[in-house]
Amino acid sequence: MPLNKKMRIIYRQVILEQAANPKNRGRIEDFDHETTVYNPSCGDKIHLTMKISNNKIEKILFEGSGCTISQASASLMTSLITGKSIDEAVKISKMFSDLAIGKKYPEEEIKKLGDAQVLISIMEFPARIKCATLAWWGLDQMLFGRSEGENND
Ligand code: ZN
């Protein structure tokens, strides 16, 4: 089997697993940041709450509905970001949006995304980029304090 095809099957499995058993689902009662992001072209919706303490992202939870990719992406994003310092979260968020627009990063940097690397493979499919990046856009809004009404459409 060509490596590419094999990788795609692995990616698909990670996505399906995450969507079936999402991590960090719920809502933080005493959150510091909150946002809701929509992807109207697919009908995805994600609500995020985040709690920061000592300059670290202590907790980040999501609720939402939509396609497998959007929900898996939210699960992967929240898992990766939990426990990171704000600086690290900002760097990761920037790298992710750069990758989504086709910028290249060294493999060493990309490895820091862990399981969330699977989302990069989805970026090859233009129709699904918004599904894969929706939760990250929400993270971006919370980190940089963009207005809640804005979305990535
Ligand atoms: Zn979607």
Short mmCIF file of N, CA and C and ligand atoms in Angstrom, two decimals:
data_model
loop_
_atom_site.label_atom_id
_atom_site.label_comp_id
_atom_site.label_asym_id
_atom_site.label_seq_id
_atom_site.Cartn_x
_atom_site.Cartn_y
_atom_site.Cartn_z
N MET A 1 0.86 -1.20 0.00
CA MET A 1 0.00 0.00 0.00
C MET A 1 0.90 1.25 0.00
N PRO A 2 0.62 2.21 -0.88
CA PRO A 2 1.46 3.42 -0.86
C PRO A 2 1.35 4.13 0.50
N LEU A 3 2.45 4.73 0.91
CA LEU A 3 2.48 5.35 2.23
C LEU A 3 1.36 6.38 2.41
N ASN A 4 1.15 7.16 1.36
CA ASN A 4 0.13 8.19 1.45
C ASN A 4 -1.24 7.64 1.80
N LYS A 5 -1.57 6.53 1.12
CA LYS A 5 -2.87 5.93 1.34
C LYS A 5 -2.95 5.37 2.76
N LYS A 6 -1.86 4.74 3.18
CA LYS A 6 -1.80 4.18 4.52
C LYS A 6 -1.98 5.28 5.57
N MET A 7 -1.28 6.39 5.36
CA MET A 7 -1.39 7.51 6.30
C MET A 7 -2.82 8.02 6.36
N ARG A 8 -3.45 8.10 5.21
CA ARG A 8 -4.83 8.61 5.19
C ARG A 8 -5.76 7.73 5.99
N ILE A 9 -5.53 6.43 5.94
CA ILE A 9 -6.38 5.51 6.70
C ILE A 9 -6.14 5.72 8.20
N ILE A 10 -4.88 5.90 8.58
CA ILE A 10 -4.57 6.17 10.00
C ILE A 10 -5.24 7.48 10.43
N TYR A 11 -5.12 8.49 9.60
CA TYR A 11 -5.74 9.79 9.90
C TYR A 11 -7.23 9.64 10.12
N ARG A 12 -7.85 8.88 9.22
CA ARG A 12 -9.28 8.67 9.29
C ARG A 12 -9.68 8.00 10.60
N GLN A 13 -8.85 7.02 11.01
CA GLN A 13 -9.14 6.32 12.26
C GLN A 13 -9.07 7.26 13.46
N VAL A 14 -8.04 8.12 13.47
CA VAL A 14 -7.89 9.06 14.58
C VAL A 14 -9.10 9.99 14.63
N ILE A 15 -9.52 10.47 13.47
CA ILE A 15 -10.67 11.38 13.41
C ILE A 15 -11.94 10.69 13.92
N LEU A 16 -12.19 9.48 13.46
CA LEU A 16 -13.39 8.75 13.86
C LEU A 16 -13.37 8.45 15.36
N GLU A 17 -12.18 8.08 15.87
CA GLU A 17 -12.04 7.79 17.30
C GLU A 17 -12.32 9.01 18.15
N GLN A 18 -11.74 10.14 17.73
CA GLN A 18 -11.93 11.38 18.48
C GLN A 18 -13.39 11.81 18.47
N ALA A 19 -14.03 11.64 17.32
CA ALA A 19 -15.43 12.06 17.21
C ALA A 19 -16.34 11.15 18.04
N ALA A 20 -15.98 9.87 18.11
CA ALA A 20 -16.79 8.92 18.87
C ALA A 20 -16.59 9.08 20.37
N ASN A 21 -15.35 9.42 20.76
CA ASN A 21 -15.04 9.60 22.19
C ASN A 21 -14.37 10.95 22.41
N PRO A 22 -15.12 12.02 22.23
CA PRO A 22 -14.48 13.34 22.32
C PRO A 22 -13.97 13.65 23.72
N LYS A 23 -12.82 14.30 23.78
CA LYS A 23 -12.23 14.73 25.05
C LYS A 23 -12.69 16.16 25.33
N ASN A 24 -12.71 16.49 26.60
CA ASN A 24 -12.96 17.88 27.01
C ASN A 24 -14.30 18.44 26.54
N ARG A 25 -15.30 17.61 26.59
CA ARG A 25 -16.64 18.09 26.26
C ARG A 25 -17.29 18.66 27.50
N GLY A 26 -17.97 19.78 27.33
CA GLY A 26 -18.68 20.37 28.44
C GLY A 26 -18.52 21.87 28.47
N ARG A 27 -18.79 22.44 29.63
CA ARG A 27 -18.80 23.88 29.77
C ARG A 27 -18.21 24.22 31.13
N ILE A 28 -17.26 25.15 31.17
CA ILE A 28 -16.66 25.56 32.44
C ILE A 28 -17.56 26.63 33.05
N GLU A 29 -17.95 26.44 34.30
CA GLU A 29 -18.86 27.42 34.91
C GLU A 29 -18.16 28.76 35.17
N ASP A 30 -16.94 28.71 35.73
CA ASP A 30 -16.25 29.97 36.06
C ASP A 30 -15.16 30.26 35.03
N PHE A 31 -15.58 30.30 33.76
CA PHE A 31 -14.61 30.53 32.68
C PHE A 31 -14.10 31.97 32.66
N ASP A 32 -12.91 32.16 32.06
CA ASP A 32 -12.37 33.50 31.82
C ASP A 32 -12.70 33.97 30.41
N HIS A 33 -12.78 33.02 29.50
CA HIS A 33 -13.04 33.34 28.09
C HIS A 33 -14.10 32.40 27.55
N GLU A 34 -14.88 32.94 26.63
CA GLU A 34 -15.94 32.14 26.03
C GLU A 34 -16.16 32.63 24.60
N THR A 35 -16.43 31.71 23.72
CA THR A 35 -16.77 32.12 22.36
C THR A 35 -17.58 31.02 21.68
N THR A 36 -18.33 31.42 20.67
CA THR A 36 -19.04 30.44 19.84
C THR A 36 -18.67 30.72 18.39
N VAL A 37 -18.29 29.67 17.68
CA VAL A 37 -17.92 29.83 16.27
C VAL A 37 -18.79 28.91 15.41
N TYR A 38 -19.06 29.39 14.21
CA TYR A 38 -19.94 28.67 13.29
C TYR A 38 -19.27 28.47 11.95
N ASN A 39 -19.61 27.38 11.32
CA ASN A 39 -19.19 27.15 9.94
C ASN A 39 -20.47 26.89 9.15
N PRO A 40 -21.09 27.96 8.64
CA PRO A 40 -22.40 27.83 8.00
C PRO A 40 -22.38 26.90 6.79
N SER A 41 -21.24 26.80 6.09
CA SER A 41 -21.22 25.99 4.87
C SER A 41 -21.41 24.51 5.18
N CYS A 42 -21.15 24.10 6.43
CA CYS A 42 -21.31 22.69 6.79
C CYS A 42 -22.32 22.51 7.92
N GLY A 43 -22.64 23.61 8.61
CA GLY A 43 -23.58 23.52 9.73
C GLY A 43 -22.91 23.17 11.05
N ASP A 44 -21.60 23.41 11.15
CA ASP A 44 -20.87 23.12 12.38
C ASP A 44 -20.97 24.29 13.36
N LYS A 45 -21.08 23.95 14.63
CA LYS A 45 -21.15 24.96 15.67
C LYS A 45 -20.32 24.48 16.85
N ILE A 46 -19.46 25.37 17.39
CA ILE A 46 -18.65 25.00 18.55
C ILE A 46 -18.65 26.14 19.56
N HIS A 47 -18.99 25.79 20.78
CA HIS A 47 -18.94 26.74 21.89
C HIS A 47 -17.77 26.35 22.78
N LEU A 48 -16.92 27.33 23.08
CA LEU A 48 -15.73 27.05 23.87
C LEU A 48 -15.72 27.89 25.15
N THR A 49 -15.28 27.27 26.25
CA THR A 49 -15.00 28.02 27.47
C THR A 49 -13.58 27.68 27.90
N MET A 50 -12.88 28.70 28.44
CA MET A 50 -11.47 28.51 28.79
C MET A 50 -11.19 29.17 30.14
N LYS A 51 -10.40 28.49 30.93
CA LYS A 51 -10.00 29.04 32.23
C LYS A 51 -8.48 29.13 32.28
N ILE A 52 -8.02 30.33 32.65
CA ILE A 52 -6.58 30.57 32.70
C ILE A 52 -6.17 30.81 34.15
N SER A 53 -5.07 30.17 34.57
CA SER A 53 -4.51 30.56 35.87
C SER A 53 -3.00 30.46 35.81
N ASN A 54 -2.33 31.38 36.46
CA ASN A 54 -0.87 31.48 36.43
C ASN A 54 -0.32 31.46 35.00
N ASN A 55 -1.00 32.19 34.11
CA ASN A 55 -0.52 32.29 32.73
C ASN A 55 -0.59 30.97 31.96
N LYS A 56 -1.33 30.04 32.50
CA LYS A 56 -1.48 28.74 31.84
C LYS A 56 -2.94 28.48 31.53
N ILE A 57 -3.18 27.72 30.47
CA ILE A 57 -4.54 27.32 30.17
C ILE A 57 -4.85 26.10 31.01
N GLU A 58 -5.55 26.38 32.11
CA GLU A 58 -5.82 25.33 33.08
C GLU A 58 -6.83 24.35 32.51
N LYS A 59 -7.82 24.90 31.78
CA LYS A 59 -8.89 24.05 31.28
C LYS A 59 -9.51 24.70 30.06
N ILE A 60 -9.88 23.86 29.09
CA ILE A 60 -10.61 24.36 27.93
C ILE A 60 -11.60 23.28 27.51
N LEU A 61 -12.86 23.64 27.48
CA LEU A 61 -13.91 22.66 27.16
C LEU A 61 -14.73 23.13 25.96
N PHE A 62 -15.31 22.18 25.25
CA PHE A 62 -16.16 22.55 24.12
C PHE A 62 -17.49 21.81 24.14
N GLU A 63 -18.47 22.45 23.56
CA GLU A 63 -19.76 21.82 23.28
C GLU A 63 -20.05 22.16 21.84
N GLY A 64 -20.79 21.33 21.18
CA GLY A 64 -21.10 21.69 19.82
C GLY A 64 -21.76 20.58 19.07
N SER A 65 -22.04 20.89 17.83
CA SER A 65 -22.65 19.91 16.95
C SER A 65 -22.12 20.16 15.55
N GLY A 66 -22.19 19.13 14.75
CA GLY A 66 -21.71 19.27 13.38
C GLY A 66 -21.06 18.00 12.90
N CYS A 67 -20.26 18.15 11.86
CA CYS A 67 -19.68 16.96 11.23
C CYS A 67 -18.58 16.35 12.09
N THR A 68 -18.21 15.14 11.73
CA THR A 68 -17.17 14.38 12.43
C THR A 68 -15.86 15.17 12.53
N ILE A 69 -15.47 15.79 11.43
CA ILE A 69 -14.18 16.49 11.42
C ILE A 69 -14.19 17.68 12.38
N SER A 70 -15.26 18.45 12.38
CA SER A 70 -15.29 19.63 13.25
C SER A 70 -15.26 19.23 14.72
N GLN A 71 -15.96 18.17 15.07
CA GLN A 71 -16.02 17.75 16.47
C GLN A 71 -14.70 17.07 16.88
N ALA A 72 -14.12 16.29 15.98
CA ALA A 72 -12.83 15.66 16.26
C ALA A 72 -11.76 16.74 16.42
N SER A 73 -11.82 17.75 15.59
CA SER A 73 -10.85 18.83 15.65
C SER A 73 -10.92 19.57 16.99
N ALA A 74 -12.15 19.80 17.49
CA ALA A 74 -12.32 20.47 18.77
C ALA A 74 -11.75 19.62 19.90
N SER A 75 -11.95 18.31 19.82
CA SER A 75 -11.42 17.39 20.82
C SER A 75 -9.89 17.40 20.79
N LEU A 76 -9.31 17.37 19.60
CA LEU A 76 -7.85 17.38 19.45
C LEU A 76 -7.26 18.71 19.91
N MET A 77 -7.90 19.80 19.54
CA MET A 77 -7.39 21.13 19.91
C MET A 77 -7.40 21.30 21.43
N THR A 78 -8.53 20.99 22.07
CA THR A 78 -8.62 21.18 23.51
C THR A 78 -7.63 20.26 24.25
N SER A 79 -7.44 19.04 23.74
CA SER A 79 -6.47 18.13 24.37
C SER A 79 -5.06 18.67 24.29
N LEU A 80 -4.73 19.24 23.13
CA LEU A 80 -3.38 19.75 22.91
C LEU A 80 -3.13 21.01 23.75
N ILE A 81 -4.13 21.86 23.87
CA ILE A 81 -3.95 23.18 24.47
C ILE A 81 -4.01 23.14 26.01
N THR A 82 -4.73 22.17 26.55
CA THR A 82 -4.84 22.07 28.01
C THR A 82 -3.46 21.97 28.65
N GLY A 83 -3.19 22.84 29.62
CA GLY A 83 -1.93 22.81 30.36
C GLY A 83 -0.81 23.62 29.72
N LYS A 84 -1.04 24.14 28.51
CA LYS A 84 0.00 24.93 27.84
C LYS A 84 0.01 26.35 28.41
N SER A 85 1.19 26.99 28.35
CA SER A 85 1.25 28.40 28.72
C SER A 85 0.58 29.20 27.62
N ILE A 86 0.21 30.44 27.94
CA ILE A 86 -0.44 31.28 26.93
C ILE A 86 0.47 31.47 25.73
N ASP A 87 1.76 31.69 25.99
CA ASP A 87 2.72 31.87 24.89
C ASP A 87 2.75 30.66 23.96
N GLU A 88 2.81 29.48 24.57
CA GLU A 88 2.83 28.25 23.76
C GLU A 88 1.53 28.12 22.95
N ALA A 89 0.41 28.40 23.60
CA ALA A 89 -0.88 28.29 22.92
C ALA A 89 -0.96 29.25 21.74
N VAL A 90 -0.43 30.45 21.92
CA VAL A 90 -0.42 31.44 20.84
C VAL A 90 0.42 30.93 19.67
N LYS A 91 1.58 30.37 19.99
CA LYS A 91 2.47 29.83 18.94
C LYS A 91 1.80 28.69 18.17
N ILE A 92 1.19 27.77 18.92
CA ILE A 92 0.54 26.62 18.29
C ILE A 92 -0.62 27.09 17.41
N SER A 93 -1.40 28.02 17.95
CA SER A 93 -2.55 28.54 17.21
C SER A 93 -2.10 29.21 15.91
N LYS A 94 -1.00 29.96 16.00
CA LYS A 94 -0.47 30.66 14.82
C LYS A 94 0.03 29.65 13.78
N MET A 95 0.75 28.64 14.28
CA MET A 95 1.26 27.61 13.36
C MET A 95 0.10 26.92 12.65
N PHE A 96 -0.95 26.62 13.42
CA PHE A 96 -2.07 25.92 12.82
C PHE A 96 -2.75 26.76 11.74
N SER A 97 -2.95 28.05 12.01
CA SER A 97 -3.60 28.85 10.96
C SER A 97 -2.67 29.08 9.77
N ASP A 98 -1.36 29.13 10.02
CA ASP A 98 -0.40 29.23 8.91
C ASP A 98 -0.46 27.98 8.03
N LEU A 99 -0.51 26.82 8.69
CA LEU A 99 -0.56 25.55 7.95
C LEU A 99 -1.84 25.48 7.11
N ALA A 100 -2.92 26.03 7.67
CA ALA A 100 -4.20 26.00 6.96
C ALA A 100 -4.17 26.83 5.68
N ILE A 101 -3.30 27.84 5.64
CA ILE A 101 -3.21 28.63 4.41
C ILE A 101 -2.00 28.21 3.57
N GLY A 102 -1.45 27.04 3.92
CA GLY A 102 -0.44 26.44 3.04
C GLY A 102 1.00 26.82 3.34
N LYS A 103 1.25 27.54 4.45
CA LYS A 103 2.64 27.84 4.82
C LYS A 103 3.35 26.58 5.29
N LYS A 104 4.64 26.54 5.09
CA LYS A 104 5.42 25.36 5.47
C LYS A 104 6.12 25.59 6.81
N TYR A 105 6.18 24.53 7.60
CA TYR A 105 6.90 24.55 8.87
C TYR A 105 7.85 23.36 8.91
N PRO A 106 8.96 23.48 9.62
CA PRO A 106 9.83 22.31 9.75
C PRO A 106 9.11 21.18 10.50
N GLU A 107 9.47 19.96 10.15
CA GLU A 107 8.84 18.78 10.73
C GLU A 107 8.90 18.80 12.26
N GLU A 108 10.02 19.29 12.79
CA GLU A 108 10.20 19.35 14.25
C GLU A 108 9.08 20.16 14.90
N GLU A 109 8.73 21.27 14.25
CA GLU A 109 7.67 22.13 14.78
C GLU A 109 6.31 21.46 14.67
N ILE A 110 6.07 20.86 13.50
CA ILE A 110 4.78 20.23 13.25
C ILE A 110 4.52 19.09 14.23
N LYS A 111 5.59 18.41 14.62
CA LYS A 111 5.46 17.29 15.58
C LYS A 111 4.84 17.74 16.90
N LYS A 112 5.04 19.02 17.24
CA LYS A 112 4.49 19.53 18.50
C LYS A 112 2.96 19.48 18.52
N LEU A 113 2.36 19.32 17.36
CA LEU A 113 0.90 19.23 17.30
C LEU A 113 0.39 17.86 17.76
N GLY A 114 1.28 16.89 17.87
CA GLY A 114 0.86 15.56 18.32
C GLY A 114 -0.22 14.98 17.43
N ASP A 115 -1.27 14.43 18.05
CA ASP A 115 -2.36 13.82 17.28
C ASP A 115 -3.04 14.81 16.36
N ALA A 116 -2.98 16.08 16.71
CA ALA A 116 -3.65 17.11 15.90
C ALA A 116 -3.02 17.24 14.52
N GLN A 117 -1.86 16.58 14.32
CA GLN A 117 -1.26 16.57 12.98
C GLN A 117 -2.20 15.98 11.94
N VAL A 118 -3.10 15.12 12.38
CA VAL A 118 -4.02 14.51 11.41
C VAL A 118 -4.86 15.57 10.70
N LEU A 119 -5.07 16.68 11.39
CA LEU A 119 -5.91 17.73 10.80
C LEU A 119 -5.24 18.37 9.58
N ILE A 120 -3.90 18.32 9.57
CA ILE A 120 -3.17 18.90 8.44
C ILE A 120 -3.49 18.14 7.16
N SER A 121 -3.68 16.82 7.31
CA SER A 121 -3.99 16.02 6.12
C SER A 121 -5.35 16.41 5.54
N ILE A 122 -6.25 16.87 6.43
CA ILE A 122 -7.58 17.27 5.96
C ILE A 122 -7.50 18.57 5.17
N MET A 123 -6.47 19.35 5.47
CA MET A 123 -6.33 20.62 4.77
C MET A 123 -6.07 20.44 3.27
N GLU A 124 -5.75 19.20 2.89
CA GLU A 124 -5.61 18.93 1.45
C GLU A 124 -6.97 19.00 0.74
N PHE A 125 -8.03 18.92 1.53
CA PHE A 125 -9.38 18.94 0.94
C PHE A 125 -10.01 20.29 1.23
N PRO A 126 -9.98 21.19 0.26
CA PRO A 126 -10.42 22.56 0.51
C PRO A 126 -11.82 22.66 1.11
N ALA A 127 -12.70 21.74 0.73
CA ALA A 127 -14.08 21.82 1.23
C ALA A 127 -14.15 21.57 2.74
N ARG A 128 -13.12 20.91 3.31
CA ARG A 128 -13.19 20.57 4.73
C ARG A 128 -12.29 21.42 5.61
N ILE A 129 -11.56 22.35 5.02
CA ILE A 129 -10.64 23.16 5.82
C ILE A 129 -11.37 23.87 6.96
N LYS A 130 -12.54 24.43 6.65
CA LYS A 130 -13.27 25.18 7.68
C LYS A 130 -13.72 24.27 8.82
N CYS A 131 -14.04 23.02 8.49
CA CYS A 131 -14.43 22.06 9.53
C CYS A 131 -13.23 21.79 10.45
N ALA A 132 -12.06 21.62 9.83
CA ALA A 132 -10.86 21.27 10.59
C ALA A 132 -10.33 22.44 11.41
N THR A 133 -10.62 23.66 10.98
CA THR A 133 -10.03 24.83 11.65
C THR A 133 -11.01 25.58 12.55
N LEU A 134 -12.28 25.19 12.55
CA LEU A 134 -13.29 25.95 13.29
C LEU A 134 -12.95 26.14 14.78
N ALA A 135 -12.63 25.04 15.45
CA ALA A 135 -12.33 25.11 16.89
C ALA A 135 -11.09 25.97 17.13
N TRP A 136 -10.14 25.91 16.19
CA TRP A 136 -8.89 26.67 16.33
C TRP A 136 -9.15 28.15 16.15
N TRP A 137 -10.11 28.45 15.28
CA TRP A 137 -10.51 29.84 15.11
C TRP A 137 -11.10 30.37 16.42
N GLY A 138 -11.86 29.52 17.09
CA GLY A 138 -12.43 29.89 18.38
C GLY A 138 -11.34 30.14 19.42
N LEU A 139 -10.33 29.27 19.41
CA LEU A 139 -9.20 29.43 20.32
C LEU A 139 -8.52 30.77 20.07
N ASP A 140 -8.30 31.04 18.80
CA ASP A 140 -7.70 32.29 18.35
C ASP A 140 -8.49 33.50 18.88
N GLN A 141 -9.79 33.43 18.74
CA GLN A 141 -10.65 34.52 19.22
C GLN A 141 -10.48 34.72 20.71
N MET A 142 -10.39 33.64 21.46
CA MET A 142 -10.27 33.76 22.92
C MET A 142 -8.89 34.28 23.30
N LEU A 143 -7.85 33.81 22.60
CA LEU A 143 -6.49 34.23 22.94
C LEU A 143 -6.24 35.69 22.58
N PHE A 144 -6.83 36.11 21.47
CA PHE A 144 -6.56 37.46 21.01
C PHE A 144 -7.73 38.41 21.24
N GLY A 145 -8.75 37.91 21.90
CA GLY A 145 -9.87 38.77 22.27
C GLY A 145 -10.62 39.39 21.11
N ARG A 146 -10.73 38.64 20.02
CA ARG A 146 -11.51 39.16 18.90
C ARG A 146 -12.99 39.12 19.25
N SER A 147 -13.75 39.92 18.53
CA SER A 147 -15.17 40.01 18.88
C SER A 147 -15.88 38.70 18.57
N GLU A 148 -16.90 38.43 19.37
CA GLU A 148 -17.57 37.13 19.28
C GLU A 148 -18.40 36.97 18.02
N GLY A 149 -18.86 38.08 17.48
CA GLY A 149 -19.72 38.00 16.31
C GLY A 149 -18.99 37.55 15.05
N GLU A 150 -17.69 37.78 15.04
CA GLU A 150 -16.89 37.43 13.87
C GLU A 150 -16.84 35.93 13.69
N ASN A 151 -16.90 35.47 12.47
CA ASN A 151 -16.59 34.06 12.25
C ASN A 151 -15.68 33.93 11.04
N ASN A 152 -15.32 32.70 10.76
CA ASN A 152 -14.29 32.51 9.74
C ASN A 152 -14.87 32.26 8.36
N ASP A 153 -16.10 32.65 8.17
CA ASP A 153 -16.69 32.40 6.87
C ASP A 153 -16.34 33.54 5.91
ZN ZN B 1 -18.02 20.32 8.99
#
